[in-house]
């Protein structure tokens, strides 16, 4: 079916299919893998491996920055499939992918010494139209008394995903992760909150902050936090930057990143979707040119003092 038809827009000439066999049969250089990530984390791997084995490079927004972090049983089938198809598997995205892995690393390269890095994300989900996505995948309207999503498969999914971010930072800094401690925080609705996708009931989850504190072998620490909310007014800052990245040491550095759409009536999520699409598209030539296997890490960006000692 034409992709334009699915999107309720004019025909594009780009055909869509829901059969993976159709994709495998194509003589394509690369597959952009943007399926909805669901628990358990490894659920997506079999399809990704089939694409790699068929000779197609794969760029995915669902992790795969450092598959080896999860052990040989997780990583080896993906590596074997890539080698079979002489293809490359690359994890590319914004968060994960840019916020810590590019911007925080860049800040660390400006410092004489580094003690702590903190990456904070804030996303307004109030006008996301999909009830299945908000209430199912993201966990909004959960009753923590009935099911504490901070301790369930959803929390484990995000921990698995962002453990690769911490490992990525450690590799770039020339160290290893000693520990990752979840510190998730939920915001409950003080009253019924009506949004486009439905109703958040009183006392149910209206904001999810997935948060982890990591300690590295060299003594540095890092916090990574993702606050997704349907009611920004319930949080201390209300409105502010979409991302705030801080590095503490000598000197202390903080940057804020705010994104917006030129159309004031556009969905809140569109600027982030545009950013993600841009990152994926720009990565295509590099991934296609890379050696078979896992896409390599960037060169280490150590703080100044540690580069020369």
Short mmCIF file of C-alpha atoms in Angstrom, two decimals:
data_model
loop_
_atom_site.label_atom_id
_atom_site.label_comp_id
_atom_site.label_asym_id
_atom_site.label_seq_id
_atom_site.Cartn_x
_atom_site.Cartn_y
_atom_site.Cartn_z
CA UNK A 1 0.00 0.00 0.00
CA UNK A 2 1.20 3.52 -0.73
CA UNK A 3 2.65 5.19 2.37
CA UNK A 4 0.66 8.32 1.60
CA UNK A 5 -2.59 6.36 1.78
CA UNK A 6 -1.68 5.02 5.21
CA UNK A 7 -0.85 8.54 6.41
CA UNK A 8 -4.08 9.89 4.86
CA UNK A 9 -2.09 12.09 2.51
CA UNK A 10 -1.55 12.18 -1.27
CA UNK A 11 0.20 9.19 -2.81
CA UNK A 12 3.99 9.25 -2.50
CA UNK A 13 5.05 6.36 -4.71
CA UNK A 14 6.66 4.77 -1.65
CA UNK A 15 5.11 1.37 -0.97
CA UNK A 16 4.61 -0.05 2.51
CA UNK A 17 4.26 -3.69 3.56
CA UNK A 18 3.62 -5.53 6.81
CA UNK A 19 5.42 -8.66 5.65
CA UNK A 20 9.08 -8.97 6.65
CA UNK A 21 9.63 -11.42 3.80
CA UNK A 22 8.94 -8.57 1.36
CA UNK A 23 11.71 -6.55 2.99
CA UNK A 24 14.16 -9.45 3.04
CA UNK A 25 13.60 -10.03 -0.68
CA UNK A 26 14.55 -6.48 -1.61
CA UNK A 27 17.99 -5.62 -2.97
CA UNK A 28 18.39 -2.78 -0.48
CA UNK A 29 21.52 -1.23 1.03
CA UNK A 30 19.98 -0.43 4.39
CA UNK A 31 16.93 -0.85 6.61
CA UNK A 32 15.85 1.92 8.99
CA UNK A 33 14.46 0.06 12.00
CA UNK A 34 11.98 2.19 13.97
CA UNK A 35 9.52 -0.34 15.31
CA UNK A 36 7.82 0.33 18.62
CA UNK A 37 10.10 -1.01 21.32
CA UNK A 38 8.37 -3.37 23.75
CA UNK A 39 9.36 -5.58 26.65
CA UNK A 40 11.34 -7.73 26.81
CA UNK A 41 14.23 -5.77 25.32
CA UNK A 42 15.54 -8.67 23.21
CA UNK A 43 12.14 -9.29 21.58
CA UNK A 44 13.16 -7.29 18.50
CA UNK A 45 16.48 -9.04 17.91
CA UNK A 46 15.31 -11.96 15.77
CA UNK A 47 13.84 -9.69 13.08
CA UNK A 48 16.92 -7.43 13.15
CA UNK A 49 19.19 -10.45 12.76
CA UNK A 50 17.18 -11.65 9.74
CA UNK A 51 17.65 -8.30 8.05
CA UNK A 52 21.39 -8.32 8.71
CA UNK A 53 21.80 -11.89 7.48
CA UNK A 54 20.00 -10.97 4.25
CA UNK A 55 22.81 -8.52 3.48
CA UNK A 56 21.19 -5.30 4.61
CA UNK A 57 22.79 -2.78 6.93
CA UNK A 58 20.48 -1.83 9.79
CA UNK A 59 20.11 1.49 11.59
CA UNK A 60 17.87 1.20 14.65
CA UNK A 61 16.51 3.71 17.15
CA UNK A 62 15.87 0.87 19.64
CA UNK A 63 19.29 0.48 21.20
CA UNK A 64 22.13 -1.55 19.62
CA UNK A 65 24.74 1.04 20.61
CA UNK A 66 26.73 -1.59 22.48
CA UNK A 67 25.02 -4.99 22.15
CA UNK A 68 27.98 -6.68 23.85
CA UNK A 69 26.99 -5.01 27.14
CA UNK A 70 24.20 -7.58 27.51
CA UNK A 71 26.49 -10.58 27.23
CA UNK A 72 27.44 -13.13 24.60
CA UNK A 73 24.02 -14.81 24.41
CA UNK A 74 22.51 -11.45 23.40
CA UNK A 75 25.26 -10.07 21.18
CA UNK A 76 26.67 -13.12 19.38
CA UNK A 77 23.61 -13.95 17.24
CA UNK A 78 23.47 -10.32 16.06
CA UNK A 79 27.20 -10.26 15.30
CA UNK A 80 27.00 -13.61 13.48
CA UNK A 81 24.08 -12.38 11.37
CA UNK A 82 25.98 -9.22 10.45
CA UNK A 83 29.04 -11.21 9.45
CA UNK A 84 26.91 -13.63 7.43
CA UNK A 85 25.35 -10.79 5.47
CA UNK A 86 28.49 -8.62 5.48
CA UNK A 87 26.31 -5.91 7.02
CA UNK A 88 26.58 -3.35 9.83
CA UNK A 89 24.26 -2.88 12.80
CA UNK A 90 24.12 0.68 14.15
CA UNK A 91 22.18 2.21 17.02
CA UNK A 92 21.37 5.79 16.02
CA UNK A 93 18.98 8.27 17.64
CA UNK A 94 18.62 11.38 19.77
CA UNK A 95 18.18 9.99 23.30
CA UNK A 96 19.86 7.58 23.37
CA UNK A 97 22.30 8.57 20.67
CA UNK A 98 23.04 12.30 20.88
CA UNK A 99 22.22 13.78 24.29
CA UNK A 100 24.74 11.82 26.34
CA UNK A 101 26.75 10.09 23.64
CA UNK A 102 27.54 13.27 21.70
CA UNK A 103 26.70 16.40 23.68
CA UNK A 104 27.75 15.28 27.16
CA UNK A 105 30.92 13.77 25.74
CA UNK A 106 31.65 17.06 23.99
CA UNK A 107 31.27 18.95 27.28
CA UNK A 108 33.65 16.53 28.99
CA UNK A 109 36.27 17.33 26.36
CA UNK A 110 36.20 20.98 27.48
CA UNK A 111 37.07 20.19 31.08
CA UNK A 112 40.36 19.97 32.95
CA UNK A 113 38.80 17.38 35.26
CA UNK A 114 35.40 15.71 35.38
CA UNK A 115 33.50 14.46 38.42
CA UNK A 116 29.84 14.12 37.43
CA UNK A 117 27.62 14.30 34.33
CA UNK A 118 23.85 14.74 34.41
CA UNK A 119 21.51 14.50 31.42
CA UNK A 120 17.86 15.47 32.01
CA UNK A 121 15.04 15.13 29.47
CA UNK A 122 11.53 16.60 29.72
CA UNK A 123 8.82 15.60 27.22
CA UNK A 124 5.23 16.89 27.16
CA UNK A 125 3.07 13.95 26.08
CA UNK A 126 -0.30 15.60 26.66
CA UNK A 127 -1.38 15.78 23.02
CA UNK A 128 -0.13 12.36 21.91
CA UNK A 129 -3.29 10.87 20.36
CA UNK A 130 -2.52 7.17 20.84
CA UNK A 131 -4.09 5.75 24.00
CA UNK A 132 -2.35 2.43 23.39
CA UNK A 133 1.04 4.16 23.32
CA UNK A 134 0.46 6.43 26.34
CA UNK A 135 -1.34 3.99 28.61
CA UNK A 136 0.25 0.78 27.38
CA UNK A 137 3.83 1.43 26.31
CA UNK A 138 4.60 4.49 28.46
CA UNK A 139 2.65 3.47 31.56
CA UNK A 140 0.49 6.57 32.06
CA UNK A 141 -2.67 6.15 34.18
CA UNK A 142 -1.09 3.19 35.99
CA UNK A 143 -2.29 2.55 39.53
CA UNK A 144 0.92 1.98 41.49
CA UNK A 145 -1.04 0.31 44.28
CA UNK A 146 -2.08 -2.38 41.81
CA UNK A 147 1.06 -2.58 39.70
CA UNK A 148 4.23 -0.63 40.45
CA UNK A 149 5.65 0.03 36.98
CA UNK A 150 8.93 1.13 38.59
CA UNK A 151 9.63 -2.54 39.33
CA UNK A 152 8.04 -4.28 36.35
CA UNK A 153 8.95 -5.16 32.76
CA UNK A 154 8.63 -1.54 31.59
CA UNK A 155 11.31 -0.39 34.03
CA UNK A 156 13.52 -3.31 33.03
CA UNK A 157 13.09 -2.44 29.36
CA UNK A 158 14.32 1.11 29.89
CA UNK A 159 17.13 -0.04 32.18
CA UNK A 160 18.34 -2.46 29.50
CA UNK A 161 18.16 0.28 26.86
CA UNK A 162 19.99 2.98 28.83
CA UNK A 163 22.58 0.65 30.32
CA UNK A 164 24.11 0.90 26.84
CA UNK A 165 24.34 4.68 27.24
CA UNK A 166 26.35 4.33 30.45
CA UNK A 167 28.58 1.67 28.87
CA UNK A 168 29.05 3.91 25.83
CA UNK A 169 30.20 6.79 28.04
CA UNK A 170 32.53 4.52 29.99
CA UNK A 171 34.12 3.21 26.80
CA UNK A 172 34.66 6.72 25.46
CA UNK A 173 36.21 7.81 28.78
CA UNK A 174 38.44 4.77 29.00
CA UNK A 175 36.80 3.28 32.08
CA UNK A 176 34.06 0.79 33.00
CA UNK A 177 30.66 0.94 34.70
CA UNK A 178 30.86 -0.16 38.34
CA UNK A 179 27.16 0.12 39.18
CA UNK A 180 23.83 1.45 37.87
CA UNK A 181 21.15 2.21 40.45
CA UNK A 182 17.54 2.92 39.39
CA UNK A 183 15.99 5.98 41.05
CA UNK A 184 12.65 6.17 39.23
CA UNK A 185 10.05 8.72 40.34
CA UNK A 186 6.36 8.84 39.49
CA UNK A 187 4.04 11.87 39.59
CA UNK A 188 0.42 11.10 40.49
CA UNK A 189 -2.58 13.07 39.22
CA UNK A 190 -4.10 15.23 41.99
CA UNK A 191 -7.43 15.06 40.14
CA UNK A 192 -8.86 13.66 36.91
CA UNK A 193 -6.85 15.03 33.97
CA UNK A 194 -8.45 14.97 30.52
CA UNK A 195 -6.08 14.70 27.56
CA UNK A 196 -6.53 13.89 23.88
CA UNK A 197 -5.93 10.17 24.40
CA UNK A 198 -8.29 9.77 27.37
CA UNK A 199 -8.40 10.43 31.11
CA UNK A 200 -5.74 10.14 33.78
CA UNK A 201 -7.61 9.18 36.94
CA UNK A 202 -7.00 10.77 40.32
CA UNK A 203 -4.05 9.14 42.05
CA UNK A 204 -2.81 7.44 38.89
CA UNK A 205 0.46 8.08 37.07
CA UNK A 206 0.55 11.44 35.27
CA UNK A 207 4.32 11.68 34.95
CA UNK A 208 7.10 9.10 34.72
CA UNK A 209 10.69 9.96 35.48
CA UNK A 210 12.95 7.08 34.51
CA UNK A 211 16.18 7.87 36.30
CA UNK A 212 19.47 6.06 36.92
CA UNK A 213 22.61 6.91 38.88
CA UNK A 214 25.82 5.29 37.66
CA UNK A 215 29.26 5.00 39.21
CA UNK A 216 32.30 4.35 37.03
CA UNK A 217 35.45 2.47 37.94
CA UNK A 218 37.51 5.68 37.85
CA UNK A 219 35.23 7.32 40.45
CA UNK A 220 33.19 9.52 38.15
CA UNK A 221 29.41 9.47 38.45
CA UNK A 222 26.56 10.09 36.03
CA UNK A 223 22.80 10.60 36.23
CA UNK A 224 20.52 10.04 33.26
CA UNK A 225 16.85 11.02 33.59
CA UNK A 226 13.83 11.04 31.29
CA UNK A 227 10.74 12.86 32.55
CA UNK A 228 7.69 12.19 30.40
CA UNK A 229 4.53 13.95 31.51
CA UNK A 230 0.99 14.73 30.46
CA UNK A 231 0.84 17.67 32.88
CA UNK A 232 4.01 19.83 32.86
CA UNK A 233 2.42 22.14 35.43
CA UNK A 234 2.72 19.38 38.03
CA UNK A 235 6.49 19.53 37.93
CA UNK A 236 8.70 22.06 39.64
CA UNK A 237 9.92 23.83 36.52
CA UNK A 238 6.64 23.71 34.60
CA UNK A 239 7.96 24.66 31.18
CA UNK A 240 11.62 24.75 30.29
CA UNK A 241 14.29 23.11 28.18
CA UNK A 242 13.70 19.76 26.57
CA UNK A 243 17.19 18.68 27.63
CA UNK A 244 19.59 20.00 30.23
CA UNK A 245 23.12 18.62 30.31
CA UNK A 246 25.47 19.42 33.16
CA UNK A 247 29.11 18.49 33.72
CA UNK A 248 30.68 19.10 37.12
CA UNK A 249 34.40 19.40 37.78
CA UNK A 250 36.77 22.09 36.53
CA UNK A 251 35.06 24.07 35.15
CA UNK A 252 31.35 23.40 35.74
CA UNK A 253 29.42 23.52 32.45
CA UNK A 254 25.66 23.44 31.79
CA UNK A 255 23.85 23.63 28.47
CA UNK A 256 20.13 23.66 27.72
CA UNK A 257 18.56 22.49 24.48
CA UNK A 258 15.06 23.59 23.51
CA UNK A 259 13.37 22.58 20.28
CA UNK A 260 10.23 23.95 18.63
CA UNK A 261 8.29 23.70 15.39
CA UNK A 262 7.84 26.67 13.04
CA UNK A 263 4.13 25.82 13.04
CA UNK A 264 2.69 26.74 16.47
CA UNK A 265 -0.19 24.30 15.89
CA UNK A 266 2.08 21.31 15.21
CA UNK A 267 2.05 18.38 17.63
CA UNK A 268 4.48 18.72 20.53
CA UNK A 269 6.27 15.60 19.38
CA UNK A 270 7.02 16.72 15.82
CA UNK A 271 10.30 18.60 16.45
CA UNK A 272 11.80 15.56 18.17
CA UNK A 273 10.59 13.32 15.35
CA UNK A 274 12.21 15.66 12.82
CA UNK A 275 15.48 15.55 14.78
CA UNK A 276 15.39 11.77 14.91
CA UNK A 277 14.71 11.48 11.18
CA UNK A 278 17.57 13.86 10.40
CA UNK A 279 20.05 11.87 12.52
CA UNK A 280 19.00 8.59 10.90
CA UNK A 281 19.18 9.87 7.33
CA UNK A 282 22.57 11.51 7.82
CA UNK A 283 23.99 8.30 9.26
CA UNK A 284 23.15 6.20 6.19
CA UNK A 285 26.38 6.80 4.17
CA UNK A 286 28.62 6.19 7.18
CA UNK A 287 26.87 2.98 8.19
CA UNK A 288 26.89 1.65 4.63
CA UNK A 289 30.63 2.34 4.41
CA UNK A 290 31.47 0.72 7.76
CA UNK A 291 32.94 -2.75 8.20
CA UNK A 292 30.60 -5.67 8.87
CA UNK A 293 29.59 -6.08 12.50
CA UNK A 294 28.67 -3.51 15.12
CA UNK A 295 29.05 0.16 14.22
CA UNK A 296 32.21 1.45 15.96
CA UNK A 297 32.33 3.89 18.85
CA UNK A 298 33.69 7.41 18.34
CA UNK A 299 37.17 8.23 19.54
CA UNK A 300 37.46 8.87 23.27
CA UNK A 301 36.80 12.42 24.43
CA UNK A 302 38.63 12.56 27.74
CA UNK A 303 38.85 15.66 29.93
CA UNK A 304 41.99 17.65 29.18
CA UNK A 305 44.03 16.66 32.24
CA UNK A 306 43.42 12.96 31.75
CA UNK A 307 44.41 13.03 28.11
CA UNK A 308 47.93 14.14 28.99
CA UNK A 309 48.63 12.35 32.28
#
